[in-house]
Amino acid sequence: MRVLVVEDARSLAAVLAEGLRDQGMAVDVAHDGLEAAAKLDLNAYDVVVLDRDLPGIHGDTLCQMITERDDRVMVLMLTAAGSPGDRVSGLTLGADDYLAKPFHFPELVVRIRSLTRRQPFARARTLRAAGVELDPLRRTAIRDGRQLDLSVKEFALLEALLRAAPAFLSAEDLLEQVWDEHADPFTNTVTVTIGRLRRKLGNPPIITTTPGVGYRITGDFHGIAM
């Protein structure tokens, strides 16, 4: 999952980005509306966490711009303007959810994950393939009844591959979806993480590598709503 945090308070933006990355999300940060608009043109995001009172382009205007895009992104307004009237006006602008500051961080995480399930193209919550069951909300992964002890990045990598199956994802695709815009395109971090994930998944192997194409999950797969 890739998230754009748009927040002009740099200390808060840094805390949000670090916390969401700890939850396995790829996070980019913009400190004003102009920077956010530029990043939205360059990258594909699942959710935008949007402050309203932004310099450059006001958050309300940016929200309207996002809702008018063909590649619709879910918007969670995170703002100090927390009265019922503020909430109504924010949702009227096209925001998909609204959370007032101060807020409880675990609630923010749950709301972001909930928004991804509300996307028109979102798949069912539990993903299954070749004996693997992965639940992004509960952060659990099981293979053949065995709990998998995955790192944050290993879990996110497995989730990305399961969601894309049976299609291939290139190393560049995985860097974009699992890491963020600061990831070195020449790094071998994808290869290394794939290797660790394969070892933890065990046999028979379910991740196929095709040189020059990328990685994919093999075997029977389907998402099941729980």
mmCIF file of C-alpha atoms in Angstrom:
data_model
loop_
_atom_site.group_PDB
_atom_site.id
_atom_site.type_symbol
_atom_site.label_atom_id
_atom_site.label_comp_id
_atom_site.label_asym_id
_atom_site.label_seq_id
_atom_site.Cartn_x
_atom_site.Cartn_y
_atom_site.Cartn_z
ATOM 1 C CA MET A 1 0.000 0.000 0.000
ATOM 2 C CA ARG A 2 1.361 3.449 -0.929
ATOM 3 C CA VAL A 3 0.288 6.523 1.007
ATOM 4 C CA LEU A 4 0.904 10.230 0.458
ATOM 5 C CA VAL A 5 0.973 12.311 3.647
ATOM 6 C CA VAL A 6 0.273 15.987 2.927
ATOM 7 C CA GLU A 7 1.059 17.986 6.060
ATOM 8 C CA ASP A 8 2.810 21.357 6.378
ATOM 9 C CA ALA A 9 3.873 20.766 10.003
ATOM 10 C CA ARG A 10 7.148 19.003 9.264
ATOM 11 C CA SER A 11 7.544 17.383 12.668
ATOM 12 C CA LEU A 12 4.057 15.861 12.511
ATOM 13 C CA ALA A 13 4.594 14.766 8.892
ATOM 14 C CA ALA A 14 7.808 12.984 9.897
ATOM 15 C CA VAL A 15 6.092 11.221 12.819
ATOM 16 C CA LEU A 16 3.185 10.118 10.613
ATOM 17 C CA ALA A 17 5.492 8.839 7.883
ATOM 18 C CA GLU A 18 7.650 6.882 10.320
ATOM 19 C CA GLY A 19 4.634 5.366 12.072
ATOM 20 C CA LEU A 20 2.918 4.324 8.838
ATOM 21 C CA ARG A 21 6.152 2.841 7.475
ATOM 22 C CA ASP A 22 6.387 0.783 10.657
ATOM 23 C CA GLN A 23 2.958 -0.581 9.675
ATOM 24 C CA GLY A 24 4.334 -1.775 6.337
ATOM 25 C CA MET A 25 3.129 1.099 4.164
ATOM 26 C CA ALA A 26 5.191 2.880 1.531
ATOM 27 C CA VAL A 27 4.925 6.564 2.452
ATOM 28 C CA ASP A 28 5.787 9.772 0.599
ATOM 29 C CA VAL A 29 5.467 13.206 2.177
ATOM 30 C CA ALA A 30 4.498 16.606 0.777
ATOM 31 C CA HIS A 31 4.608 19.797 2.867
ATOM 32 C CA ASP A 32 2.373 21.959 0.687
ATOM 33 C CA GLY A 33 -0.359 21.631 -1.886
ATOM 34 C CA LEU A 34 1.849 22.299 -4.903
ATOM 35 C CA GLU A 35 4.320 19.596 -3.915
ATOM 36 C CA ALA A 36 1.436 17.190 -3.299
ATOM 37 C CA ALA A 37 -0.096 17.874 -6.722
ATOM 38 C CA ALA A 38 3.267 17.194 -8.379
ATOM 39 C CA LYS A 39 3.685 13.881 -6.531
ATOM 40 C CA LEU A 40 0.148 12.823 -7.448
ATOM 41 C CA ASP A 41 1.017 13.359 -11.112
ATOM 42 C CA LEU A 42 4.155 11.218 -10.785
ATOM 43 C CA ASN A 43 3.095 8.365 -8.511
ATOM 44 C CA ALA A 44 0.128 6.075 -7.953
ATOM 45 C CA TYR A 45 -1.223 6.202 -4.392
ATOM 46 C CA ASP A 46 -3.854 4.187 -2.582
ATOM 47 C CA VAL A 47 -4.633 6.819 0.062
ATOM 48 C CA VAL A 48 -3.843 10.509 0.587
ATOM 49 C CA VAL A 49 -3.747 11.715 4.201
ATOM 50 C CA LEU A 50 -4.567 15.383 3.699
ATOM 51 C CA ASP A 51 -4.345 18.405 5.957
ATOM 52 C CA ARG A 52 -6.804 21.161 5.032
ATOM 53 C CA ASP A 53 -4.901 24.348 5.864
ATOM 54 C CA LEU A 54 -2.032 24.008 3.392
ATOM 55 C CA PRO A 55 0.180 26.606 1.710
ATOM 56 C CA GLY A 56 0.536 26.629 -2.071
ATOM 57 C CA ILE A 57 -2.758 24.929 -2.888
ATOM 58 C CA HIS A 58 -5.302 24.810 -0.077
ATOM 59 C CA GLY A 59 -6.273 21.331 1.100
ATOM 60 C CA ASP A 60 -9.905 21.880 0.076
ATOM 61 C CA THR A 61 -8.868 22.726 -3.475
ATOM 62 C CA LEU A 62 -6.449 19.797 -3.607
ATOM 63 C CA CYS A 63 -9.193 17.452 -2.410
ATOM 64 C CA GLN A 64 -11.471 18.600 -5.228
ATOM 65 C CA MET A 65 -8.640 18.154 -7.735
ATOM 66 C CA ILE A 66 -8.106 14.573 -6.541
ATOM 67 C CA THR A 67 -11.799 13.669 -6.782
ATOM 68 C CA GLU A 68 -11.874 14.907 -10.376
ATOM 69 C CA ARG A 69 -8.972 12.706 -11.480
ATOM 70 C CA ASP A 70 -9.553 9.610 -13.589
ATOM 71 C CA ASP A 71 -7.201 7.617 -11.346
ATOM 72 C CA ARG A 72 -9.253 8.259 -8.213
ATOM 73 C CA VAL A 73 -7.346 8.138 -4.919
ATOM 74 C CA MET A 74 -9.024 7.718 -1.536
ATOM 75 C CA VAL A 75 -8.691 10.835 0.657
ATOM 76 C CA LEU A 76 -8.568 10.961 4.438
ATOM 77 C CA MET A 77 -8.677 14.517 5.756
ATOM 78 C CA LEU A 78 -6.577 14.851 8.918
ATOM 79 C CA THR A 79 -7.069 18.323 10.291
ATOM 80 C CA ALA A 80 -7.458 20.480 13.387
ATOM 81 C CA ALA A 81 -10.801 21.693 12.033
ATOM 82 C CA GLY A 82 -12.886 19.103 13.835
ATOM 83 C CA SER A 83 -16.349 20.558 14.365
ATOM 84 C CA PRO A 84 -19.378 18.745 12.886
ATOM 85 C CA GLY A 85 -19.669 21.526 10.315
ATOM 86 C CA ASP A 86 -16.016 21.134 9.323
ATOM 87 C CA ARG A 87 -16.488 17.395 8.933
ATOM 88 C CA VAL A 88 -19.563 17.842 6.753
ATOM 89 C CA SER A 89 -17.847 20.412 4.546
ATOM 90 C CA GLY A 90 -14.784 18.187 4.145
ATOM 91 C CA LEU A 91 -16.847 15.180 3.148
ATOM 92 C CA THR A 92 -18.878 17.363 0.788
ATOM 93 C CA LEU A 93 -15.644 18.327 -0.986
ATOM 94 C CA GLY A 94 -15.121 14.652 -1.781
ATOM 95 C CA ALA A 95 -13.038 13.356 1.133
ATOM 96 C CA ASP A 96 -13.711 9.684 1.838
ATOM 97 C CA ASP A 97 -13.027 9.975 5.571
ATOM 98 C CA TYR A 98 -12.335 12.698 8.100
ATOM 99 C CA LEU A 99 -10.280 12.523 11.310
ATOM 100 C CA ALA A 100 -9.781 15.490 13.609
ATOM 101 C CA LYS A 101 -6.541 16.359 15.402
ATOM 102 C CA PRO A 102 -5.552 15.371 18.017
ATOM 103 C CA PHE A 103 -6.079 11.748 17.076
ATOM 104 C CA HIS A 104 -5.187 8.241 18.206
ATOM 105 C CA PHE A 105 -2.567 6.817 15.820
ATOM 106 C CA PRO A 106 -3.938 3.228 15.779
ATOM 107 C CA GLU A 107 -7.288 4.680 14.683
ATOM 108 C CA LEU A 108 -5.575 6.458 11.799
ATOM 109 C CA VAL A 109 -3.990 3.179 10.686
ATOM 110 C CA VAL A 110 -7.328 1.342 10.815
ATOM 111 C CA ARG A 111 -9.052 4.103 8.855
ATOM 112 C CA ILE A 112 -6.375 4.061 6.143
ATOM 113 C CA ARG A 113 -6.637 0.290 5.762
ATOM 114 C CA SER A 114 -10.428 0.562 5.706
ATOM 115 C CA LEU A 115 -10.241 3.076 2.851
ATOM 116 C CA THR A 116 -8.194 0.694 0.726
ATOM 117 C CA ARG A 117 -10.955 -1.906 1.081
ATOM 118 C CA ARG A 118 -13.516 0.646 -0.093
ATOM 119 C CA GLN A 119 -11.717 1.318 -3.361
ATOM 120 C CA PRO A 120 -13.781 0.205 -6.373
ATOM 121 C CA PHE A 121 -10.988 -2.106 -7.508
ATOM 122 C CA ALA A 122 -10.126 -3.413 -4.044
ATOM 123 C CA ARG A 123 -10.093 -7.162 -3.586
ATOM 124 C CA ALA A 124 -11.394 -9.154 -0.669
ATOM 125 C CA ARG A 125 -9.617 -8.791 2.636
ATOM 126 C CA THR A 126 -8.107 -12.261 2.971
ATOM 127 C CA LEU A 127 -5.762 -13.296 0.153
ATOM 128 C CA ARG A 128 -4.987 -16.973 -0.472
ATOM 129 C CA ALA A 129 -2.559 -18.832 -2.716
ATOM 130 C CA ALA A 130 -0.878 -22.232 -2.554
ATOM 131 C CA GLY A 131 -1.650 -22.726 1.109
ATOM 132 C CA VAL A 132 -0.834 -19.140 2.103
ATOM 133 C CA GLU A 133 -3.483 -17.012 3.826
ATOM 134 C CA LEU A 134 -2.707 -13.326 4.324
ATOM 135 C CA ASP A 135 -4.919 -10.832 6.156
ATOM 136 C CA PRO A 136 -3.630 -7.251 5.721
ATOM 137 C CA LEU A 137 -5.930 -5.842 8.398
ATOM 138 C CA ARG A 138 -4.966 -8.290 11.132
ATOM 139 C CA ARG A 139 -1.366 -8.386 9.847
ATOM 140 C CA THR A 140 -1.304 -12.179 9.829
ATOM 141 C CA ALA A 141 0.195 -14.593 7.310
ATOM 142 C CA ILE A 142 -0.145 -18.379 7.479
ATOM 143 C CA ARG A 143 1.051 -21.184 5.226
ATOM 144 C CA ASP A 144 -0.440 -24.646 5.614
ATOM 145 C CA GLY A 145 -1.527 -23.797 9.148
ATOM 146 C CA ARG A 146 1.920 -22.463 10.127
ATOM 147 C CA GLN A 147 2.184 -18.847 11.291
ATOM 148 C CA LEU A 148 4.762 -16.950 9.247
ATOM 149 C CA ASP A 149 7.080 -14.647 11.167
ATOM 150 C CA LEU A 150 7.539 -11.922 8.542
ATOM 151 C CA SER A 151 9.214 -8.553 8.811
ATOM 152 C CA VAL A 152 7.253 -5.449 7.845
ATOM 153 C CA LYS A 153 8.776 -5.374 4.360
ATOM 154 C CA GLU A 154 8.437 -9.133 3.818
ATOM 155 C CA PHE A 155 4.754 -8.943 4.714
ATOM 156 C CA ALA A 156 4.188 -5.952 2.403
ATOM 157 C CA LEU A 157 6.055 -7.696 -0.409
ATOM 158 C CA LEU A 158 3.952 -10.844 -0.070
ATOM 159 C CA GLU A 159 0.770 -8.768 0.002
ATOM 160 C CA ALA A 160 1.767 -6.909 -3.182
ATOM 161 C CA LEU A 161 2.512 -10.163 -5.003
ATOM 162 C CA LEU A 162 -0.745 -11.774 -3.886
ATOM 163 C CA ARG A 163 -2.805 -8.759 -4.960
ATOM 164 C CA ALA A 164 -1.150 -8.708 -8.373
ATOM 165 C CA ALA A 165 -1.406 -12.469 -8.989
ATOM 166 C CA PRO A 166 -1.244 -13.988 -11.516
ATOM 167 C CA ALA A 167 0.506 -10.978 -13.067
ATOM 168 C CA PHE A 168 4.204 -10.271 -12.732
ATOM 169 C CA LEU A 169 5.565 -7.360 -10.714
ATOM 170 C CA SER A 170 8.960 -6.008 -11.694
ATOM 171 C CA ALA A 171 11.549 -4.984 -9.136
ATOM 172 C CA GLU A 172 10.660 -1.381 -9.983
ATOM 173 C CA ASP A 173 6.963 -2.090 -9.319
ATOM 174 C CA LEU A 174 7.795 -3.588 -5.945
ATOM 175 C CA LEU A 175 10.087 -0.706 -5.003
ATOM 176 C CA GLU A 176 7.242 1.700 -5.760
ATOM 177 C CA GLN A 177 4.555 -0.245 -3.903
ATOM 178 C CA VAL A 178 6.488 -1.514 -0.882
ATOM 179 C CA TRP A 179 9.177 1.096 -0.341
ATOM 180 C CA ASP A 180 8.744 4.757 -1.430
ATOM 181 C CA GLU A 181 10.071 7.466 -3.723
ATOM 182 C CA HIS A 182 13.421 7.550 -1.908
ATOM 183 C CA ALA A 183 14.233 3.916 -2.710
ATOM 184 C CA ASP A 184 17.384 3.530 -4.816
ATOM 185 C CA PRO A 185 16.325 2.036 -8.182
ATOM 186 C CA PHE A 186 19.742 0.361 -8.438
ATOM 187 C CA THR A 187 19.569 -1.307 -5.045
ATOM 188 C CA ASN A 188 19.326 -5.080 -4.622
ATOM 189 C CA THR A 189 16.926 -4.735 -1.687
ATOM 190 C CA VAL A 190 14.060 -6.368 -3.616
ATOM 191 C CA THR A 191 16.185 -9.403 -4.474
ATOM 192 C CA VAL A 192 17.405 -9.718 -0.893
ATOM 193 C CA THR A 193 13.905 -9.375 0.591
ATOM 194 C CA ILE A 194 12.468 -11.866 -1.910
ATOM 195 C CA GLY A 195 15.171 -14.328 -0.864
ATOM 196 C CA ARG A 196 14.302 -13.976 2.820
ATOM 197 C CA LEU A 197 10.587 -14.292 2.058
ATOM 198 C CA ARG A 198 11.117 -17.458 0.023
ATOM 199 C CA ARG A 199 13.029 -19.065 2.891
ATOM 200 C CA LYS A 200 10.274 -18.243 5.363
ATOM 201 C CA LEU A 201 7.539 -19.497 3.027
ATOM 202 C CA GLY A 202 9.309 -22.835 2.675
ATOM 203 C CA ASN A 203 8.598 -25.528 0.093
ATOM 204 C CA PRO A 204 7.232 -25.976 -2.430
ATOM 205 C CA PRO A 205 8.258 -22.537 -3.760
ATOM 206 C CA ILE A 206 5.401 -20.259 -4.821
ATOM 207 C CA ILE A 207 7.333 -17.175 -5.965
ATOM 208 C CA THR A 208 8.536 -17.437 -9.555
ATOM 209 C CA THR A 209 11.242 -15.210 -11.015
ATOM 210 C CA THR A 210 11.451 -14.519 -14.756
ATOM 211 C CA PRO A 211 14.602 -12.564 -15.693
ATOM 212 C CA GLY A 212 13.787 -9.264 -17.318
ATOM 213 C CA VAL A 213 10.124 -9.549 -16.327
ATOM 214 C CA GLY A 214 9.827 -9.823 -12.571
ATOM 215 C CA TYR A 215 8.212 -11.888 -9.835
ATOM 216 C CA ARG A 216 4.827 -13.511 -9.419
ATOM 217 C CA ILE A 217 2.868 -15.912 -7.237
ATOM 218 C CA THR A 218 2.176 -19.306 -8.794
ATOM 219 C CA GLY A 219 -0.496 -21.820 -7.921
ATOM 220 C CA ASP A 220 -4.225 -21.547 -7.282
ATOM 221 C CA PHE A 221 -5.220 -18.262 -5.730
ATOM 222 C CA HIS A 222 -8.296 -16.264 -4.825
ATOM 223 C CA GLY A 223 -9.372 -13.620 -2.362
ATOM 224 C CA ILE A 224 -12.047 -14.530 0.189
ATOM 225 C CA ALA A 225 -14.002 -11.995 2.200
ATOM 226 C CA MET A 226 -14.055 -12.806 5.885
#
